[in-house]
Each structure stands twice: as structure tokens, then as C-alpha cells.
Amino acid sequence: MGTTSRNQCNVTWAILPVLILGLIPTSKMWAQDDAPPEETAQPAETEKEDAKPAEEKKPAKPAIRKLMPNMPVWIDTKRKMVIMDGEVCLRKGSLEMFACLRGTKEHESVVAVATDAYVVHAGLLAIGAEQGKPVEFDPEYQPPSGQKIEVLVQWKDADGKVQTRRAQDWVRDARNKKVMTYDWVFPGSYFWKDVPIEEVQKAKEAGEDPDKLPGKMVYAAEGGELICVSNFKSSMMDLPVPSTDANNDLWFEAFTENIPAEGTKVRLFLIPEKADEKKEAEQKSEAEGEKEDKPIDLGDPMLELPDFSPGVEE
């Protein structure tokens, strides 16, 4: 198989229709709930007696909505966050991702999530997150860009108590063994066209543009690169700094002591940074010289969602 087109433009045009389709059943339900009841003629003497109030309170639309029936991914439209369930798949060793898609890169990721990458991407777009561009290596390094996304992880300890930490606490610098301090951004990956390499060669020999050959468009992050700590062009979320274990410059490993046992069910929260929060963080950073570890308050969303559901069992 070969690649003839690597379109790194905004992928909204391809993602949003899928999101809309995924929400159709819910939208129809709302439409039915909001539709006025059929009017029937009433006898003159009872019309006043049976009349209903002019205004009735319409049922509120749910703030938390599941995006796909068979994938544990939700959007919270009130608090502006994407929520997804997974499980711990690795506690020790070098990392290229914090979270991958289940069945892909578990040997180099802390958490595996049973979803498709485009569903998570669609959820971020739906709550207003702004995507940027993937990393560039040629002719020179350009870091990935996009809105900063806070990643929180929640699980239940051995006593059944809910614990919440920043995802960075589960990752450490492989050189100094300290917690990773960088924040993730939302470059959004890219699409490539899946065309047999033979067809590409024929097109080149005939002087034709191989990018115009017909082929299936594939979302690159479906290879597993969901939330990365090493730079990949295919990353849906990435670190905006040169990060790789290839040149021993900056690379990361699992912070074993902070991570619960393998198989532990976890809930991830992806929260786009708001403009006012960004300004406040920058002011604090300038004043204090370092990032403040402020308390995390999610309003216990476990009360609003079903219990951990890592996905459809095999």
C-alpha cells in the first residue's frame, strides 16, 4: 500500500459529518420531545376548563452525550470537555504515547482506549476546541500547534475512593526522573490517501499527478497515536516541543510509582484551555516562575456517567 496524498489541512470537513450522524438518534429524540402535541377540537363548554398553560417548560437537553453507542466517549457541552474510558496497559518503560487506541500501541502507552480516533477528534471540535497543525521535520523542525488541552485521569483506588490526577503525573522525564511539565496541544493529525504503490508508480511514469488517483482517505491517528509524548505527524494530540527517544534529547517514561495496577479502569477528561484561564496562567507563571498545582474540581462526573466502561468486550 502507498501514500499519494498527505493532506494536513483542517480535517473538520471529514469529521463533523460523522459526529452529526452519531448524534442523530439523540437529536430525533429531542425533536420528538419538543414537538407540540396534536390539537383536537374541544367542545365549547369544556375548552376553557381543559385549556393548558400557554407556556410549558421544555425538557432540558442532556449536558453529557455519548458520541457512539459502542464506544466509551462522551462530550459534556456544559463544562466543555470530552470524556472517555480506558484502562491502564503499561506501568514501566519508555513511552511514545500517554494514551493509544486499544489494540495498537499498548507496549508504549500508559492507557488504552476502546474508540476510534476520529470520534475523540470530533468530540473536541464539538465543544469548540481549535485544532492546529501537526509537527514538521523538513526542511526544519516546526512544533505541533493547536489549542492547549488539559488531560485529567480518574480512577478508583483499592478502597473504592475516586482519585483524580493530571495525566502528566503518570509520565516523567527519562533523564532526571521528574514529572513531565509540558502541556498537550491539539494538532489534529491529518488524512492520507490509500493507493497501491503500483498505481502510484504507473502514474509517475505516465507523467500524471499521483495525488489525483482515486483512493480511500484514511485518518492517520487511527494507527493509535491518540495522546502522544513523542512527536508524530499522525498525532491527534502532541507535545509542542521536540520530543523523541531517537536522539536522547527529550524523551519520557512511565512514572511507575504514580500509576495504579495494569488493568485498572480509568476515565480521561480532555478539557480545552479557555482564553481567560490561559491569560491567568501566563500571569501566574511570570509572577511565580513556575506552574501552580491548583486543586482539581470535576464535580464528581462519575455520578453523571455510567460506571467505567472500557468498551465492547472482545
PDB file of C-alpha atoms in Angstrom:
ATOM      1  CA  MET A   1       0.000   0.000   0.000  1.00  0.00           C
ATOM      2  CA  GLY A   2       1.238   3.501  -0.718  1.00  0.00           C
ATOM      3  CA  THR A   3       0.529   7.059   0.175  1.00  0.00           C
ATOM      4  CA  THR A   4      -0.157   9.540  -2.589  1.00  0.00           C
ATOM      5  CA  SER A   5      -1.689  12.371  -0.623  1.00  0.00           C
ATOM      6  CA  ARG A   6      -0.900  13.690   2.842  1.00  0.00           C
ATOM      7  CA  ASN A   7      -3.409  16.488   3.296  1.00  0.00           C
ATOM      8  CA  GLN A   8      -2.586  18.261   6.541  1.00  0.00           C
ATOM      9  CA  CYS A   9      -5.296  20.908   6.189  1.00  0.00           C
ATOM     10  CA  ASN A  10      -8.134  21.217   8.644  1.00  0.00           C
ATOM     11  CA  VAL A  11      -9.979  17.905   8.872  1.00  0.00           C
ATOM     12  CA  THR A  12     -13.237  19.383  10.119  1.00  0.00           C
ATOM     13  CA  TRP A  13     -14.974  18.708   6.794  1.00  0.00           C
ATOM     14  CA  ALA A  14     -14.473  14.987   7.223  1.00  0.00           C
ATOM     15  CA  ILE A  15     -15.001  14.692  10.979  1.00  0.00           C
ATOM     16  CA  LEU A  16     -18.117  16.756  11.666  1.00  0.00           C
ATOM     17  CA  PRO A  17     -20.499  14.793   9.384  1.00  0.00           C
ATOM     18  CA  VAL A  18     -19.640  11.654  11.347  1.00  0.00           C
ATOM     19  CA  LEU A  19     -20.291  13.451  14.615  1.00  0.00           C
ATOM     20  CA  ILE A  20     -23.650  14.672  13.340  1.00  0.00           C
ATOM     21  CA  LEU A  21     -24.632  11.185  12.219  1.00  0.00           C
ATOM     22  CA  GLY A  22     -23.623   9.825  15.615  1.00  0.00           C
ATOM     23  CA  LEU A  23     -25.954  12.298  17.337  1.00  0.00           C
ATOM     24  CA  ILE A  24     -28.942  11.791  15.009  1.00  0.00           C
ATOM     25  CA  PRO A  25     -30.816   9.379  17.326  1.00  0.00           C
ATOM     26  CA  THR A  26     -30.472  11.836  20.230  1.00  0.00           C
ATOM     27  CA  SER A  27     -31.472  14.764  18.024  1.00  0.00           C
ATOM     28  CA  LYS A  28     -34.596  12.923  16.882  1.00  0.00           C
ATOM     29  CA  MET A  29     -35.480  12.219  20.490  1.00  0.00           C
ATOM     30  CA  TRP A  30     -35.162  15.903  21.304  1.00  0.00           C
ATOM     31  CA  ALA A  31     -37.248  16.807  18.287  1.00  0.00           C
ATOM     32  CA  GLN A  32     -40.000  14.444  19.431  1.00  0.00           C
ATOM     33  CA  ASP A  33     -39.877  15.779  22.982  1.00  0.00           C
ATOM     34  CA  ASP A  34     -40.014  19.387  21.798  1.00  0.00           C
ATOM     35  CA  ALA A  35     -42.783  18.863  19.221  1.00  0.00           C
ATOM     36  CA  PRO A  36     -46.155  20.288  20.285  1.00  0.00           C
ATOM     37  CA  PRO A  37     -48.949  17.716  20.808  1.00  0.00           C
ATOM     38  CA  GLU A  38     -51.582  17.389  18.111  1.00  0.00           C
ATOM     39  CA  GLU A  39     -54.519  19.725  18.679  1.00  0.00           C
ATOM     40  CA  THR A  40     -58.040  18.293  18.695  1.00  0.00           C
ATOM     41  CA  ALA A  41     -61.290  20.185  18.667  1.00  0.00           C
ATOM     42  CA  GLN A  42     -62.803  20.726  22.118  1.00  0.00           C
ATOM     43  CA  PRO A  43     -66.456  21.319  22.889  1.00  0.00           C
ATOM     44  CA  ALA A  44     -67.137  24.988  23.547  1.00  0.00           C
ATOM     45  CA  GLU A  45     -68.276  24.377  27.120  1.00  0.00           C
ATOM     46  CA  THR A  46     -65.129  22.464  28.143  1.00  0.00           C
ATOM     47  CA  GLU A  47     -62.474  24.347  26.135  1.00  0.00           C
ATOM     48  CA  LYS A  48     -61.722  26.810  28.927  1.00  0.00           C
ATOM     49  CA  GLU A  49     -61.736  24.109  31.559  1.00  0.00           C
ATOM     50  CA  ASP A  50     -59.287  21.842  29.702  1.00  0.00           C
ATOM     51  CA  ALA A  51     -57.041  24.571  28.365  1.00  0.00           C
ATOM     52  CA  LYS A  52     -53.319  24.086  29.116  1.00  0.00           C
ATOM     53  CA  PRO A  53     -50.995  26.867  30.242  1.00  0.00           C
ATOM     54  CA  ALA A  54     -49.734  28.981  27.351  1.00  0.00           C
ATOM     55  CA  GLU A  55     -46.114  28.168  28.135  1.00  0.00           C
ATOM     56  CA  GLU A  56     -44.774  24.822  29.239  1.00  0.00           C
ATOM     57  CA  LYS A  57     -41.235  24.131  30.265  1.00  0.00           C
ATOM     58  CA  LYS A  58     -39.441  22.127  27.585  1.00  0.00           C
ATOM     59  CA  PRO A  59     -37.296  19.223  28.735  1.00  0.00           C
ATOM     60  CA  ALA A  60     -33.664  20.238  29.072  1.00  0.00           C
ATOM     61  CA  LYS A  61     -31.234  18.663  26.655  1.00  0.00           C
ATOM     62  CA  PRO A  62     -28.699  16.448  28.426  1.00  0.00           C
ATOM     63  CA  ALA A  63     -25.345  18.146  29.020  1.00  0.00           C
ATOM     64  CA  ILE A  64     -23.461  14.853  28.658  1.00  0.00           C
ATOM     65  CA  ARG A  65     -23.955  12.924  25.421  1.00  0.00           C
ATOM     66  CA  LYS A  66     -22.365   9.712  24.197  1.00  0.00           C
ATOM     67  CA  LEU A  67     -20.934  10.058  20.691  1.00  0.00           C
ATOM     68  CA  MET A  68     -21.118   6.438  19.548  1.00  0.00           C
ATOM     69  CA  PRO A  69     -23.213   3.639  21.064  1.00  0.00           C
ATOM     70  CA  ASN A  70     -20.329   1.132  21.067  1.00  0.00           C
ATOM     71  CA  MET A  71     -17.521   3.473  22.152  1.00  0.00           C
ATOM     72  CA  PRO A  72     -16.996   4.890  25.677  1.00  0.00           C
ATOM     73  CA  VAL A  73     -16.651   8.533  24.589  1.00  0.00           C
ATOM     74  CA  TRP A  74     -18.880  11.409  25.726  1.00  0.00           C
ATOM     75  CA  ILE A  75     -18.970  15.172  25.370  1.00  0.00           C
ATOM     76  CA  ASP A  76     -20.004  17.447  28.218  1.00  0.00           C
ATOM     77  CA  THR A  77     -21.427  20.531  26.491  1.00  0.00           C
ATOM     78  CA  LYS A  78     -21.870  22.416  29.771  1.00  0.00           C
ATOM     79  CA  ARG A  79     -18.365  22.019  31.161  1.00  0.00           C
ATOM     80  CA  LYS A  80     -16.779  21.812  27.682  1.00  0.00           C
ATOM     81  CA  MET A  81     -14.898  18.526  27.962  1.00  0.00           C
ATOM     82  CA  VAL A  82     -14.502  15.201  26.201  1.00  0.00           C
ATOM     83  CA  ILE A  83     -14.723  12.177  28.494  1.00  0.00           C
ATOM     84  CA  MET A  84     -13.533   8.685  27.596  1.00  0.00           C
ATOM     85  CA  ASP A  85     -12.972   5.416  29.416  1.00  0.00           C
ATOM     86  CA  GLY A  86      -9.986   3.104  29.116  1.00  0.00           C
ATOM     87  CA  GLU A  87      -7.620   1.058  31.216  1.00  0.00           C
ATOM     88  CA  VAL A  88      -4.010   1.058  32.353  1.00  0.00           C
ATOM     89  CA  CYS A  89      -1.970  -1.064  29.943  1.00  0.00           C
ATOM     90  CA  LEU A  90       1.625  -0.254  30.990  1.00  0.00           C
ATOM     91  CA  ARG A  91       3.364   0.928  34.180  1.00  0.00           C
ATOM     92  CA  LYS A  92       7.049   0.659  33.332  1.00  0.00           C
ATOM     93  CA  GLY A  93       9.173   1.529  30.311  1.00  0.00           C
ATOM     94  CA  SER A  94       9.735   4.150  27.618  1.00  0.00           C
ATOM     95  CA  LEU A  95       6.706   5.928  26.198  1.00  0.00           C
ATOM     96  CA  GLU A  96       5.701   7.336  22.849  1.00  0.00           C
ATOM     97  CA  MET A  97       2.109   7.922  23.909  1.00  0.00           C
ATOM     98  CA  PHE A  98       0.215   8.578  27.092  1.00  0.00           C
ATOM     99  CA  ALA A  99      -2.965   7.133  25.564  1.00  0.00           C
ATOM    100  CA  CYS A 100      -3.378   4.970  22.472  1.00  0.00           C
ATOM    101  CA  LEU A 101      -6.269   3.202  20.765  1.00  0.00           C
ATOM    102  CA  ARG A 102      -6.901  -0.283  22.094  1.00  0.00           C
ATOM    103  CA  GLY A 103      -5.163  -2.958  20.030  1.00  0.00           C
ATOM    104  CA  THR A 104      -2.453  -0.637  18.672  1.00  0.00           C
ATOM    105  CA  LYS A 105       0.435   0.731  20.787  1.00  0.00           C
ATOM    106  CA  GLU A 106      -0.130  -0.666  24.266  1.00  0.00           C
ATOM    107  CA  HIS A 107       3.577  -1.577  24.565  1.00  0.00           C
ATOM    108  CA  GLU A 108       4.492   2.145  24.628  1.00  0.00           C
ATOM    109  CA  SER A 109       1.398   3.783  26.160  1.00  0.00           C
ATOM    110  CA  VAL A 110       0.121   4.075  29.720  1.00  0.00           C
ATOM    111  CA  VAL A 111      -3.590   3.944  28.836  1.00  0.00           C
ATOM    112  CA  ALA A 112      -5.526   2.208  26.059  1.00  0.00           C
ATOM    113  CA  VAL A 113      -8.974   3.456  24.992  1.00  0.00           C
ATOM    114  CA  ALA A 114     -11.514   1.395  23.024  1.00  0.00           C
ATOM    115  CA  THR A 115     -12.528   4.016  20.480  1.00  0.00           C
ATOM    116  CA  ASP A 116     -11.687   5.342  17.038  1.00  0.00           C
ATOM    117  CA  ALA A 117      -9.500   8.434  16.957  1.00  0.00           C
ATOM    118  CA  TYR A 118     -11.892  10.383  14.743  1.00  0.00           C
ATOM    119  CA  VAL A 119     -14.613  10.123  17.408  1.00  0.00           C
ATOM    120  CA  VAL A 120     -12.409  11.831  20.011  1.00  0.00           C
ATOM    121  CA  HIS A 121     -11.341  14.418  17.419  1.00  0.00           C
ATOM    122  CA  ALA A 122     -14.986  15.092  16.601  1.00  0.00           C
ATOM    123  CA  GLY A 123     -15.794  15.496  20.272  1.00  0.00           C
ATOM    124  CA  LEU A 124     -13.078  18.120  20.719  1.00  0.00           C
ATOM    125  CA  LEU A 125     -14.355  20.054  17.713  1.00  0.00           C
ATOM    126  CA  ALA A 126     -17.919  19.817  19.010  1.00  0.00           C
ATOM    127  CA  ILE A 127     -17.008  21.566  22.289  1.00  0.00           C
ATOM    128  CA  GLY A 128     -15.150  24.312  20.444  1.00  0.00           C
ATOM    129  CA  ALA A 129     -11.506  23.187  20.626  1.00  0.00           C
ATOM    130  CA  GLU A 130      -9.313  24.740  17.941  1.00  0.00           C
ATOM    131  CA  GLN A 131      -7.000  22.402  16.095  1.00  0.00           C
ATOM    132  CA  GLY A 132      -3.645  23.485  14.766  1.00  0.00           C
ATOM    133  CA  LYS A 133      -1.075  21.702  12.594  1.00  0.00           C
ATOM    134  CA  PRO A 134       0.965  18.506  13.037  1.00  0.00           C
ATOM    135  CA  VAL A 135       4.706  18.567  13.633  1.00  0.00           C
ATOM    136  CA  GLU A 136       7.024  19.277  10.673  1.00  0.00           C
ATOM    137  CA  PHE A 137      10.525  17.840  10.375  1.00  0.00           C
ATOM    138  CA  ASP A 138      11.562  19.022   6.891  1.00  0.00           C
ATOM    139  CA  PRO A 139      13.187  21.296   5.930  1.00  0.00           C
ATOM    140  CA  GLU A 140      13.420  22.166   9.648  1.00  0.00           C
ATOM    141  CA  TYR A 141      11.593  21.297  12.815  1.00  0.00           C
ATOM    142  CA  GLN A 142       8.278  23.055  13.403  1.00  0.00           C
ATOM    143  CA  PRO A 143       6.500  22.028  16.631  1.00  0.00           C
ATOM    144  CA  PRO A 144       2.895  20.845  16.538  1.00  0.00           C
ATOM    145  CA  SER A 145       0.361  23.570  17.263  1.00  0.00           C
ATOM    146  CA  GLY A 146      -3.238  23.886  18.394  1.00  0.00           C
ATOM    147  CA  GLN A 147      -5.266  24.763  21.459  1.00  0.00           C
ATOM    148  CA  LYS A 148      -3.851  23.546  24.764  1.00  0.00           C
ATOM    149  CA  ILE A 149      -5.819  20.574  26.159  1.00  0.00           C
ATOM    150  CA  GLU A 150      -5.737  19.706  29.856  1.00  0.00           C
ATOM    151  CA  VAL A 151      -5.774  15.913  30.388  1.00  0.00           C
ATOM    152  CA  LEU A 152      -7.050  14.568  33.698  1.00  0.00           C
ATOM    153  CA  VAL A 153      -7.240  10.905  34.705  1.00  0.00           C
ATOM    154  CA  GLN A 154      -9.669   9.467  37.241  1.00  0.00           C
ATOM    155  CA  TRP A 155      -9.874   6.000  38.802  1.00  0.00           C
ATOM    156  CA  LYS A 156     -10.960   4.189  41.946  1.00  0.00           C
ATOM    157  CA  ASP A 157      -8.301   3.056  44.404  1.00  0.00           C
ATOM    158  CA  ALA A 158      -8.272  -0.207  46.365  1.00  0.00           C
ATOM    159  CA  ASP A 159     -10.685   1.301  48.913  1.00  0.00           C
ATOM    160  CA  GLY A 160     -13.130   2.355  46.192  1.00  0.00           C
ATOM    161  CA  LYS A 161     -12.282   6.026  46.607  1.00  0.00           C
ATOM    162  CA  VAL A 162     -12.201   8.165  43.470  1.00  0.00           C
ATOM    163  CA  GLN A 163      -8.755   9.593  42.687  1.00  0.00           C
ATOM    164  CA  THR A 164      -8.036  12.338  40.150  1.00  0.00           C
ATOM    165  CA  ARG A 165      -4.620  13.385  38.840  1.00  0.00           C
ATOM    166  CA  ARG A 166      -3.194  15.239  35.888  1.00  0.00           C
ATOM    167  CA  ALA A 167      -2.015  12.878  33.182  1.00  0.00           C
ATOM    168  CA  GLN A 168       1.440  14.475  33.414  1.00  0.00           C
ATOM    169  CA  ASP A 169       1.819  12.890  36.859  1.00  0.00           C
ATOM    170  CA  TRP A 170       1.926   9.465  35.201  1.00  0.00           C
ATOM    171  CA  VAL A 171       4.772  10.493  32.864  1.00  0.00           C
ATOM    172  CA  ARG A 172       8.313  11.503  33.787  1.00  0.00           C
ATOM    173  CA  ASP A 173      11.429  12.783  32.059  1.00  0.00           C
ATOM    174  CA  ALA A 174      13.630   9.750  31.432  1.00  0.00           C
ATOM    175  CA  ARG A 175      16.765  11.724  32.267  1.00  0.00           C
ATOM    176  CA  ASN A 176      16.003  13.476  35.543  1.00  0.00           C
ATOM    177  CA  LYS A 177      13.086  11.224  36.639  1.00  0.00           C
ATOM    178  CA  LYS A 178      10.867  14.243  37.345  1.00  0.00           C
ATOM    179  CA  VAL A 179       7.201  14.629  36.398  1.00  0.00           C
ATOM    180  CA  MET A 180       6.610  15.850  32.852  1.00  0.00           C
ATOM    181  CA  THR A 181       5.806  19.567  32.890  1.00  0.00           C
ATOM    182  CA  TYR A 182       4.698  20.115  29.285  1.00  0.00           C
ATOM    183  CA  ASP A 183       1.074  20.544  28.212  1.00  0.00           C
ATOM    184  CA  TRP A 184      -0.596  18.843  25.268  1.00  0.00           C
ATOM    185  CA  VAL A 185      -1.871  20.696  22.201  1.00  0.00           C
ATOM    186  CA  PHE A 186      -4.419  19.679  19.560  1.00  0.00           C
ATOM    187  CA  PRO A 187      -2.754  19.475  16.105  1.00  0.00           C
ATOM    188  CA  GLY A 188      -5.489  17.128  14.871  1.00  0.00           C
ATOM    189  CA  SER A 189      -3.397  14.663  12.788  1.00  0.00           C
ATOM    190  CA  TYR A 190      -4.097  14.520   9.009  1.00  0.00           C
ATOM    191  CA  PHE A 191      -5.629  12.422   6.221  1.00  0.00           C
ATOM    192  CA  TRP A 192      -3.740  10.343   3.684  1.00  0.00           C
ATOM    193  CA  LYS A 193      -4.948   8.586   0.559  1.00  0.00           C
ATOM    194  CA  ASP A 194      -4.578   4.812   0.486  1.00  0.00           C
ATOM    195  CA  VAL A 195      -3.494   3.867  -3.047  1.00  0.00           C
ATOM    196  CA  PRO A 196      -1.477   0.793  -4.160  1.00  0.00           C
ATOM    197  CA  ILE A 197       2.168   1.705  -4.719  1.00  0.00           C
ATOM    198  CA  GLU A 198       1.986   0.137  -8.187  1.00  0.00           C
ATOM    199  CA  GLU A 199      -0.664   2.655  -9.212  1.00  0.00           C
ATOM    200  CA  VAL A 200       1.493   5.492  -7.901  1.00  0.00           C
ATOM    201  CA  GLN A 201       4.470   4.302  -9.956  1.00  0.00           C
ATOM    202  CA  LYS A 202       2.350   3.957 -13.108  1.00  0.00           C
ATOM    203  CA  ALA A 203       1.014   7.486 -12.661  1.00  0.00           C
ATOM    204  CA  LYS A 204       4.524   8.899 -12.268  1.00  0.00           C
ATOM    205  CA  GLU A 205       5.759   7.043 -15.349  1.00  0.00           C
ATOM    206  CA  ALA A 206       2.837   8.419 -17.331  1.00  0.00           C
ATOM    207  CA  GLY A 207       3.567  11.941 -16.132  1.00  0.00           C
ATOM    208  CA  GLU A 208       0.334  12.088 -14.123  1.00  0.00           C
ATOM    209  CA  ASP A 209      -0.158  13.569 -10.674  1.00  0.00           C
ATOM    210  CA  PRO A 210      -0.470  10.599  -8.256  1.00  0.00           C
ATOM    211  CA  ASP A 211      -2.373  12.817  -5.812  1.00  0.00           C
ATOM    212  CA  LYS A 212      -5.293  12.776  -8.249  1.00  0.00           C
ATOM    213  CA  LEU A 213      -5.619   8.987  -8.216  1.00  0.00           C
ATOM    214  CA  PRO A 214      -8.815   7.647  -6.611  1.00  0.00           C
ATOM    215  CA  GLY A 215      -8.390   6.114  -3.189  1.00  0.00           C
ATOM    216  CA  LYS A 216      -9.802   5.844   0.316  1.00  0.00           C
ATOM    217  CA  MET A 217      -8.991   8.730   2.662  1.00  0.00           C
ATOM    218  CA  VAL A 218      -7.591   7.449   5.961  1.00  0.00           C
ATOM    219  CA  TYR A 219      -7.343   9.424   9.221  1.00  0.00           C
ATOM    220  CA  ALA A 220      -3.714   8.932  10.241  1.00  0.00           C
ATOM    221  CA  ALA A 221      -4.349   8.892  14.002  1.00  0.00           C
ATOM    222  CA  GLU A 222      -6.243   5.613  13.603  1.00  0.00           C
ATOM    223  CA  GLY A 223      -2.807   3.993  13.769  1.00  0.00           C
ATOM    224  CA  GLY A 224      -3.035   4.542  17.536  1.00  0.00           C
ATOM    225  CA  GLU A 225      -1.448   7.995  18.062  1.00  0.00           C
ATOM    226  CA  LEU A 226      -4.154   9.471  20.273  1.00  0.00           C
ATOM    227  CA  ILE A 227      -2.314  11.435  23.021  1.00  0.00           C
ATOM    228  CA  CYS A 228       1.420  11.400  22.323  1.00  0.00           C
ATOM    229  CA  VAL A 229       4.583  12.270  24.226  1.00  0.00           C
ATOM    230  CA  SER A 230       6.810  11.747  21.166  1.00  0.00           C
ATOM    231  CA  ASN A 231       6.279  13.910  18.097  1.00  0.00           C
ATOM    232  CA  PHE A 232       4.387  12.247  15.250  1.00  0.00           C
ATOM    233  CA  LYS A 233       2.719  13.857  12.248  1.00  0.00           C
ATOM    234  CA  SER A 234      -0.154  11.452  12.877  1.00  0.00           C
ATOM    235  CA  SER A 235      -0.736  12.587  16.497  1.00  0.00           C
ATOM    236  CA  MET A 236      -4.234  13.752  17.367  1.00  0.00           C
ATOM    237  CA  MET A 237      -2.725  15.405  20.465  1.00  0.00           C
ATOM    238  CA  ASP A 238       1.003  16.058  20.864  1.00  0.00           C
ATOM    239  CA  LEU A 239       3.615  17.957  22.874  1.00  0.00           C
ATOM    240  CA  PRO A 240       4.697  21.323  21.376  1.00  0.00           C
ATOM    241  CA  VAL A 241       8.400  20.574  21.995  1.00  0.00           C
ATOM    242  CA  PRO A 242      10.985  18.384  20.211  1.00  0.00           C
ATOM    243  CA  SER A 243      10.382  15.015  21.830  1.00  0.00           C
ATOM    244  CA  THR A 244      11.843  11.678  20.726  1.00  0.00           C
ATOM    245  CA  ASP A 245      13.943   8.852  22.084  1.00  0.00           C
ATOM    246  CA  ALA A 246      15.884   8.683  18.809  1.00  0.00           C
ATOM    247  CA  ASN A 247      18.473  11.332  19.718  1.00  0.00           C
ATOM    248  CA  ASN A 248      18.215  11.092  23.514  1.00  0.00           C
ATOM    249  CA  ASP A 249      17.332  14.803  23.564  1.00  0.00           C
ATOM    250  CA  LEU A 250      13.950  14.694  25.312  1.00  0.00           C
ATOM    251  CA  TRP A 251      12.027  11.531  25.943  1.00  0.00           C
ATOM    252  CA  PHE A 252       9.703  10.146  28.554  1.00  0.00           C
ATOM    253  CA  GLU A 253       8.874   7.018  30.501  1.00  0.00           C
ATOM    254  CA  ALA A 254       6.075   5.758  32.710  1.00  0.00           C
ATOM    255  CA  PHE A 255       6.154   7.133  36.259  1.00  0.00           C
ATOM    256  CA  THR A 256       5.596   3.679  37.763  1.00  0.00           C
ATOM    257  CA  GLU A 257       5.105   4.786  41.371  1.00  0.00           C
ATOM    258  CA  ASN A 258       2.184   7.053  40.416  1.00  0.00           C
ATOM    259  CA  ILE A 259       0.307   4.595  38.187  1.00  0.00           C
ATOM    260  CA  PRO A 260      -2.225   2.062  39.547  1.00  0.00           C
ATOM    261  CA  ALA A 261      -2.093  -1.616  38.614  1.00  0.00           C
ATOM    262  CA  GLU A 262      -2.343  -2.737  34.996  1.00  0.00           C
ATOM    263  CA  GLY A 263      -5.952  -3.375  34.061  1.00  0.00           C
ATOM    264  CA  THR A 264      -7.244  -0.583  36.303  1.00  0.00           C
ATOM    265  CA  LYS A 265     -10.221   1.122  34.649  1.00  0.00           C
ATOM    266  CA  VAL A 266      -9.647   4.848  34.152  1.00  0.00           C
ATOM    267  CA  ARG A 267     -11.661   7.799  32.944  1.00  0.00           C
ATOM    268  CA  LEU A 268      -9.901  10.523  30.946  1.00  0.00           C
ATOM    269  CA  PHE A 269     -11.062  14.137  30.699  1.00  0.00           C
ATOM    270  CA  LEU A 270      -9.880  16.334  27.809  1.00  0.00           C
ATOM    271  CA  ILE A 271     -10.510  19.980  28.668  1.00  0.00           C
ATOM    272  CA  PRO A 272      -9.616  22.769  26.205  1.00  0.00           C
ATOM    273  CA  GLU A 273      -7.986  25.740  27.890  1.00  0.00           C
ATOM    274  CA  LYS A 274     -10.183  28.831  27.988  1.00  0.00           C
ATOM    275  CA  ALA A 275      -8.834  32.222  26.942  1.00  0.00           C
ATOM    276  CA  ASP A 276      -9.210  33.702  30.440  1.00  0.00           C
ATOM    277  CA  GLU A 277      -7.537  30.649  32.000  1.00  0.00           C
ATOM    278  CA  LYS A 278      -4.636  30.989  29.570  1.00  0.00           C
ATOM    279  CA  LYS A 279      -4.137  34.650  30.456  1.00  0.00           C
ATOM    280  CA  GLU A 280      -4.335  33.896  34.184  1.00  0.00           C
ATOM    281  CA  ALA A 281      -1.852  31.006  33.841  1.00  0.00           C
ATOM    282  CA  GLU A 282       0.605  33.213  31.960  1.00  0.00           C
ATOM    283  CA  GLN A 283       0.376  35.915  34.631  1.00  0.00           C
ATOM    284  CA  LYS A 284       0.933  33.376  37.416  1.00  0.00           C
ATOM    285  CA  SER A 285       3.830  31.849  35.537  1.00  0.00           C
ATOM    286  CA  GLU A 286       5.517  35.238  35.192  1.00  0.00           C
ATOM    287  CA  ALA A 287       4.889  36.123  38.829  1.00  0.00           C
ATOM    288  CA  GLU A 288       5.869  32.803  40.388  1.00  0.00           C
ATOM    289  CA  GLY A 289       8.290  31.431  37.841  1.00  0.00           C
ATOM    290  CA  GLU A 290       6.605  28.039  37.832  1.00  0.00           C
ATOM    291  CA  LYS A 291       3.242  26.362  37.279  1.00  0.00           C
ATOM    292  CA  GLU A 292       0.990  26.241  40.333  1.00  0.00           C
ATOM    293  CA  ASP A 293      -0.504  22.857  41.231  1.00  0.00           C
ATOM    294  CA  LYS A 294      -4.082  24.015  41.803  1.00  0.00           C
ATOM    295  CA  PRO A 295      -6.815  21.672  43.104  1.00  0.00           C
ATOM    296  CA  ILE A 296      -8.825  19.697  40.545  1.00  0.00           C
ATOM    297  CA  ASP A 297     -12.617  20.008  40.700  1.00  0.00           C
ATOM    298  CA  LEU A 298     -14.663  17.953  38.250  1.00  0.00           C
ATOM    299  CA  GLY A 299     -17.868  17.993  40.259  1.00  0.00           C
ATOM    300  CA  ASP A 300     -17.596  14.197  40.523  1.00  0.00           C
ATOM    301  CA  PRO A 301     -18.749  13.401  36.953  1.00  0.00           C
ATOM    302  CA  MET A 302     -18.848   9.724  37.904  1.00  0.00           C
ATOM    303  CA  LEU A 303     -22.264  10.478  39.361  1.00  0.00           C
ATOM    304  CA  GLU A 304     -23.457  11.581  35.928  1.00  0.00           C
ATOM    305  CA  LEU A 305     -21.991   8.776  33.825  1.00  0.00           C
ATOM    306  CA  PRO A 306     -22.296   5.009  33.949  1.00  0.00           C
ATOM    307  CA  ASP A 307     -19.614   3.093  35.796  1.00  0.00           C
ATOM    308  CA  PHE A 308     -16.311   2.550  33.998  1.00  0.00           C
ATOM    309  CA  SER A 309     -16.910   1.036  30.570  1.00  0.00           C
ATOM    310  CA  PRO A 310     -13.635   0.414  28.721  1.00  0.00           C
ATOM    311  CA  GLY A 311     -15.586  -0.635  25.622  1.00  0.00           C
ATOM    312  CA  VAL A 312     -17.262  -3.564  23.979  1.00  0.00           C
ATOM    313  CA  GLU A 313     -15.630  -6.760  25.181  1.00  0.00           C
ATOM    314  CA  GLU A 314     -13.968  -8.982  22.617  1.00  0.00           C
TER     315      GLU A 314
END
